[in-house]
Short mmCIF file of C-alpha atoms in Angstrom, two decimals:
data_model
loop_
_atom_site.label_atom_id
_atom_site.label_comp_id
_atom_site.label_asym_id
_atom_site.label_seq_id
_atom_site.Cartn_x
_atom_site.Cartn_y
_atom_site.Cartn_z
CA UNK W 1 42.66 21.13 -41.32
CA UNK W 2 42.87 23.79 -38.73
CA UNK W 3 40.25 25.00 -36.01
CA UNK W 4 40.21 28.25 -34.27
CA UNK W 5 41.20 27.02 -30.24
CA UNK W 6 38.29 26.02 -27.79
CA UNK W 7 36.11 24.82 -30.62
CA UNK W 8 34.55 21.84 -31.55
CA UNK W 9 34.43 19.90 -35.05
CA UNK W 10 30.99 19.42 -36.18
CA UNK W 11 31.59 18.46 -39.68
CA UNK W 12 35.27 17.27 -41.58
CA UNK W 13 36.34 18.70 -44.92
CA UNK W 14 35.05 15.52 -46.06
CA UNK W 15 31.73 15.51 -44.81
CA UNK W 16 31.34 19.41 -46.21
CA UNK W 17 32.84 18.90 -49.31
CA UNK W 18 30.38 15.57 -49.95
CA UNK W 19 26.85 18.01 -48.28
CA UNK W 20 27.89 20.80 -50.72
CA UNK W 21 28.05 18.81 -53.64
CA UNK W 22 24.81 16.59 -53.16
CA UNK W 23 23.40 20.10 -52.01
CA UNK W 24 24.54 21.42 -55.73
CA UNK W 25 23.17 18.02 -57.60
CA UNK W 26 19.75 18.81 -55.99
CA UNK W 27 19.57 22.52 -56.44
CA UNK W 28 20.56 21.95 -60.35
CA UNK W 29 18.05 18.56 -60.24
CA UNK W 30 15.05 21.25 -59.03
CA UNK W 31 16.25 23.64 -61.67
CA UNK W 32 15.80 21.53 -64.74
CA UNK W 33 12.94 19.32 -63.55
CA UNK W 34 10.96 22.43 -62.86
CA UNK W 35 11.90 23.48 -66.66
CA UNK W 36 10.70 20.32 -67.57
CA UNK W 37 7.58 20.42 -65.12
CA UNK W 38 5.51 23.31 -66.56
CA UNK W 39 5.96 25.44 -69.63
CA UNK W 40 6.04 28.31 -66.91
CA UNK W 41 9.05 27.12 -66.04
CA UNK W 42 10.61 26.47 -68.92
CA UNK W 43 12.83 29.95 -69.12
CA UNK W 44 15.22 28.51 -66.36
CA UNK W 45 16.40 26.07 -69.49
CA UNK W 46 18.33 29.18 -70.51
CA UNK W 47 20.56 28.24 -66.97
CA UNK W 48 21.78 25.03 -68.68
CA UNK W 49 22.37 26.79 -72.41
CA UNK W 50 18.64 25.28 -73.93
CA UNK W 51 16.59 22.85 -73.71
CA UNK W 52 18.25 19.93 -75.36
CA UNK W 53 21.23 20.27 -73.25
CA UNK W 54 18.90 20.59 -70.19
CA UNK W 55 17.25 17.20 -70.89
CA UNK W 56 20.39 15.53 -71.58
CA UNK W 57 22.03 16.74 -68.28
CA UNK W 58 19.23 15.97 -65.92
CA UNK W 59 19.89 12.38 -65.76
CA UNK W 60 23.03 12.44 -65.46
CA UNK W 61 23.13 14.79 -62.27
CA UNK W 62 20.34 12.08 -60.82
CA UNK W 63 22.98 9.83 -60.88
CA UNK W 64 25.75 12.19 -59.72
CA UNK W 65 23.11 12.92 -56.38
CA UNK W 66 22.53 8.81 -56.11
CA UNK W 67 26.53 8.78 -55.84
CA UNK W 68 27.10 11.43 -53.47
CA UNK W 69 24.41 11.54 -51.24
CA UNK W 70 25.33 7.28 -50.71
CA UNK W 71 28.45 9.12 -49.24
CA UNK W 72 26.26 11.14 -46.69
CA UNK W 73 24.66 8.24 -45.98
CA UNK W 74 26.95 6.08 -44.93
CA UNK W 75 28.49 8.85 -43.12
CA UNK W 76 25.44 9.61 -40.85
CA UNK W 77 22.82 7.03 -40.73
CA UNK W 78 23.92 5.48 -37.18
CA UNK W 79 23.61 8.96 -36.00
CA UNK W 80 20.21 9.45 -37.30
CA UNK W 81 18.86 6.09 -35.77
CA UNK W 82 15.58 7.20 -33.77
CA UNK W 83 15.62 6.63 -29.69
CA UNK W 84 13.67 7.58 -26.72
CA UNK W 85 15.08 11.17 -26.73
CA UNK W 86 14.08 12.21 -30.27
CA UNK W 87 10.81 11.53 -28.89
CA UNK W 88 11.02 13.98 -26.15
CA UNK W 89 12.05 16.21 -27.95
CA UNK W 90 9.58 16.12 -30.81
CA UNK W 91 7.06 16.76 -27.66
CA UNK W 92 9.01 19.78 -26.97
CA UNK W 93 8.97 21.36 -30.47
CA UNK W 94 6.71 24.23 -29.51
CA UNK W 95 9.73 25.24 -27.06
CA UNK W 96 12.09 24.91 -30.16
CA UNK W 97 10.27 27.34 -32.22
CA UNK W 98 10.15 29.38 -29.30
CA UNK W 99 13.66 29.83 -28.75
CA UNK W 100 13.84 28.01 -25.91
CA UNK W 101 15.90 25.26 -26.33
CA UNK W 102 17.41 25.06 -22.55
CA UNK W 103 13.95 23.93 -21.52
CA UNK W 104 14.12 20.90 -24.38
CA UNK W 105 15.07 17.42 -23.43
CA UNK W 106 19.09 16.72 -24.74
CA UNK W 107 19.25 15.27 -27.64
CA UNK W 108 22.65 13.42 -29.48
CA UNK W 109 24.38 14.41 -32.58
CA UNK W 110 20.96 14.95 -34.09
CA UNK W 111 17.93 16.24 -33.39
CA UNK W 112 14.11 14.61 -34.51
CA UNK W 113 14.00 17.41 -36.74
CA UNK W 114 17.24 16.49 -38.72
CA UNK W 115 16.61 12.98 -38.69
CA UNK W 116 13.14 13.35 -40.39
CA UNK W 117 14.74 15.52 -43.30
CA UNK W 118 17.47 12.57 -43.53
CA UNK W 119 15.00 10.12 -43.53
CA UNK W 120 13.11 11.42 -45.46
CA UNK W 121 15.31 12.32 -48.12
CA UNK W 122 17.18 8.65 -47.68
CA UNK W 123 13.68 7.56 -48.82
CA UNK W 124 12.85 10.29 -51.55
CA UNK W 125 16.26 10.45 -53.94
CA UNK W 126 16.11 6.72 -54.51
CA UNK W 127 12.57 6.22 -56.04
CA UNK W 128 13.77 9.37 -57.80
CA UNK W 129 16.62 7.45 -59.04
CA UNK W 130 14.40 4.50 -60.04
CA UNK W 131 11.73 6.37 -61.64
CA UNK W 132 13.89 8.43 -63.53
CA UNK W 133 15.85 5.28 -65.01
CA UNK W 134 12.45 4.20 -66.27
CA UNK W 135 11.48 7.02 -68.45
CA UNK W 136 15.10 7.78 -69.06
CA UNK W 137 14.61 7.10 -72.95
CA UNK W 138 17.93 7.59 -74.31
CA UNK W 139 19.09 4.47 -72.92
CA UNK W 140 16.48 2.64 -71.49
CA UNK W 141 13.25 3.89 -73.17
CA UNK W 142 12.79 0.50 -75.29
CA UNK W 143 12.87 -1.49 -71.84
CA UNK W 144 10.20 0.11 -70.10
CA UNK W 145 6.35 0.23 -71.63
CA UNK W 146 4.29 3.50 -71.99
CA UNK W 147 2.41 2.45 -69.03
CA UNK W 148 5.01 2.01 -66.58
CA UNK W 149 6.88 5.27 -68.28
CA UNK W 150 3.38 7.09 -67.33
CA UNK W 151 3.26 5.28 -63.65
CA UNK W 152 6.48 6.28 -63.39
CA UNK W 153 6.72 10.29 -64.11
CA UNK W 154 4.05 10.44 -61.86
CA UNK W 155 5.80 8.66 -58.90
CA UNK W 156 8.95 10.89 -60.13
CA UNK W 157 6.82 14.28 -59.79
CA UNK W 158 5.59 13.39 -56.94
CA UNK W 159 8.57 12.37 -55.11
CA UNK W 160 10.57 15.33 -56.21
CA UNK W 161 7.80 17.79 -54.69
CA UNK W 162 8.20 16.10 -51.78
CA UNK W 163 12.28 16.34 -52.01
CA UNK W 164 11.84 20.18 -52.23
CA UNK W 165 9.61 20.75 -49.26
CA UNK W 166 12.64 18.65 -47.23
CA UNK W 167 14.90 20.72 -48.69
CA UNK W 168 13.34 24.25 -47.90
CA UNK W 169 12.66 23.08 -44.46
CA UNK W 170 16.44 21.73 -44.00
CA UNK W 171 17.39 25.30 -45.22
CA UNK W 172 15.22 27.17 -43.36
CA UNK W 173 16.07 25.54 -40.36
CA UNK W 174 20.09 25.78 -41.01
CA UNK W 175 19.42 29.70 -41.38
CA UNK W 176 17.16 30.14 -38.54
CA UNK W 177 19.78 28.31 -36.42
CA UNK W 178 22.62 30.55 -35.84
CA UNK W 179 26.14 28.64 -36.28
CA UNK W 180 24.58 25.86 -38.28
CA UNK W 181 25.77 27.57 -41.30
CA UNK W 182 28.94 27.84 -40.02
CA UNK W 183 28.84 24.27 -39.16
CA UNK W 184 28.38 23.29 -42.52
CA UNK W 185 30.92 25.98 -44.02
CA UNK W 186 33.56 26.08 -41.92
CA UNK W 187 33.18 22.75 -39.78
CA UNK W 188 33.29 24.10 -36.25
CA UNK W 189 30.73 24.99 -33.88
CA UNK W 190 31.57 26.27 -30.06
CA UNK W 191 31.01 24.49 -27.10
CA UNK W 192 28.00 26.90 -26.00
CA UNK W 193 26.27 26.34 -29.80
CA UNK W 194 26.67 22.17 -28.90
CA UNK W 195 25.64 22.31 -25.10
CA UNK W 196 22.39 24.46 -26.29
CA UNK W 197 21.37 22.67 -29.44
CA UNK W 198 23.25 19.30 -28.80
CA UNK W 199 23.71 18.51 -25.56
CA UNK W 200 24.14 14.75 -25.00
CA UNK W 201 26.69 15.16 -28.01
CA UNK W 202 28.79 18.18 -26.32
CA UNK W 203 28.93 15.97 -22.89
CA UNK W 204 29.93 12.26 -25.10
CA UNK W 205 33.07 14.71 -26.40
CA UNK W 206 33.50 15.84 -23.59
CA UNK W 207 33.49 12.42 -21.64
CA UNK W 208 35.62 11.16 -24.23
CA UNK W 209 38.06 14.20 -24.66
CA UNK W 210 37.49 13.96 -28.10
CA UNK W 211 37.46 17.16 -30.34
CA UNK W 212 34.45 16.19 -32.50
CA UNK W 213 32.38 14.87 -34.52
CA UNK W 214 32.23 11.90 -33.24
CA UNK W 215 32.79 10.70 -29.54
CA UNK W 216 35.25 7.43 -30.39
CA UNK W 217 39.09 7.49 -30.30
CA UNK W 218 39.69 7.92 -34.01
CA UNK W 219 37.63 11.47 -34.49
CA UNK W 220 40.49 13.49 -33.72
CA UNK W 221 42.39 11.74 -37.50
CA UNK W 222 39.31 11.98 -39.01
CA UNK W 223 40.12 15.40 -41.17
#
């Protein structure tokens, strides 16, 4: 694939293609589980045809997130490894909220920020994945007791609340950063949008003339 001249690739087609699809899974995974929550909820059943057809597709998208987000995973969790800078910066968040990143430490492909939302979720979707096999009746309902069927929607509830608040704030945050959309959409950033936001990234490229993501010889056949 193509970039516009004097940019820099911040995410391959095959890094978007595998966000936007884990990023569907979980948007259609809040939809239904909220149906299935509260009775308040239960009108956004009519999204997936009724109820029935709600209940049997919920599962099954669990396991289509498992899959793809494993993809994402593997993908970024060297990048997301915490160092001395993410500490820095996290001291420097009030300067972050105030617009002033030039005045934050640099930080590498990632900030503290993203990496708690990885993290975080890296943690979250599999005990979602595990709870939900266990009071996934269909199939494995005679396995599992009523006890650890109770144990385990609560663990499930919980988790998923948890999953959403990670989720808002990794949307909020790719909205109130300007190009991050882009980023994620289109797969390039420019070179001022990685020296403000990224800057030990934008100077590894830079070092290593290599047009992005990644700093090693092989980024540029990477899309």
């Amino acid at each position: 694939m193509s970039y516009p001249k004097g940019t820099i690739v911040r995410n391959s087609t095959l890094t978007r293609v595998n966000h936007w699809i884990t990023g569907l899974c979980f948007v259609l995974l809040t939809l239904s589980g909220l149906a299935m929550f509260h009775p308040v909820f239960f009108w956004l059943s009519n999204l997936f045809g009724s109820g029935q057809w709600m209940r049997a597709l919920h599962p099954w998208l669990g396991v289509c997130l498992i899959v793809s987000f494993l993809g994402l995973f593997i993908q970024f969790w060297r990048d997301n490894l915490w160092n001395r800078d993410d500490v820095e910066w996290a001291k420097s968040l009030d300067k972050v909220l105030d617009n002033r990143e030039e005045e934050v430490p640099p930080v590498g492909r990632f900030n503290a920020g993203q990496k708690v939302v990885f993290w975080g979720m890296a943690l979250i979707i599999p005990v979602l994945f595990v709870t939900g096999i266990l009071i996934w009746e269909v199939y494995f309902g005679e396995a599992t007791s009523i006890e650890t069927q109770r144990v385990a929607v609560l663990i499930h509830s919980m988790g998923a609340i948890g999953a959403i608040l990670i989720w808002i704030t990794h949307v909020y945050a790719a909205l109130w950063v300007k190009g991050s959309m882009r980023a994620m959409l289109h797969g390039w950033v420019t070179p001022g949008w990685a020296h403000r936001h990224h800057r030990k990234w934008f100077r590894s490229l830079v070092a290593s003339g290599s047009p992005g993501p990644t700093s090693d010889s092989t980024a540029k056949f990477r899309d």
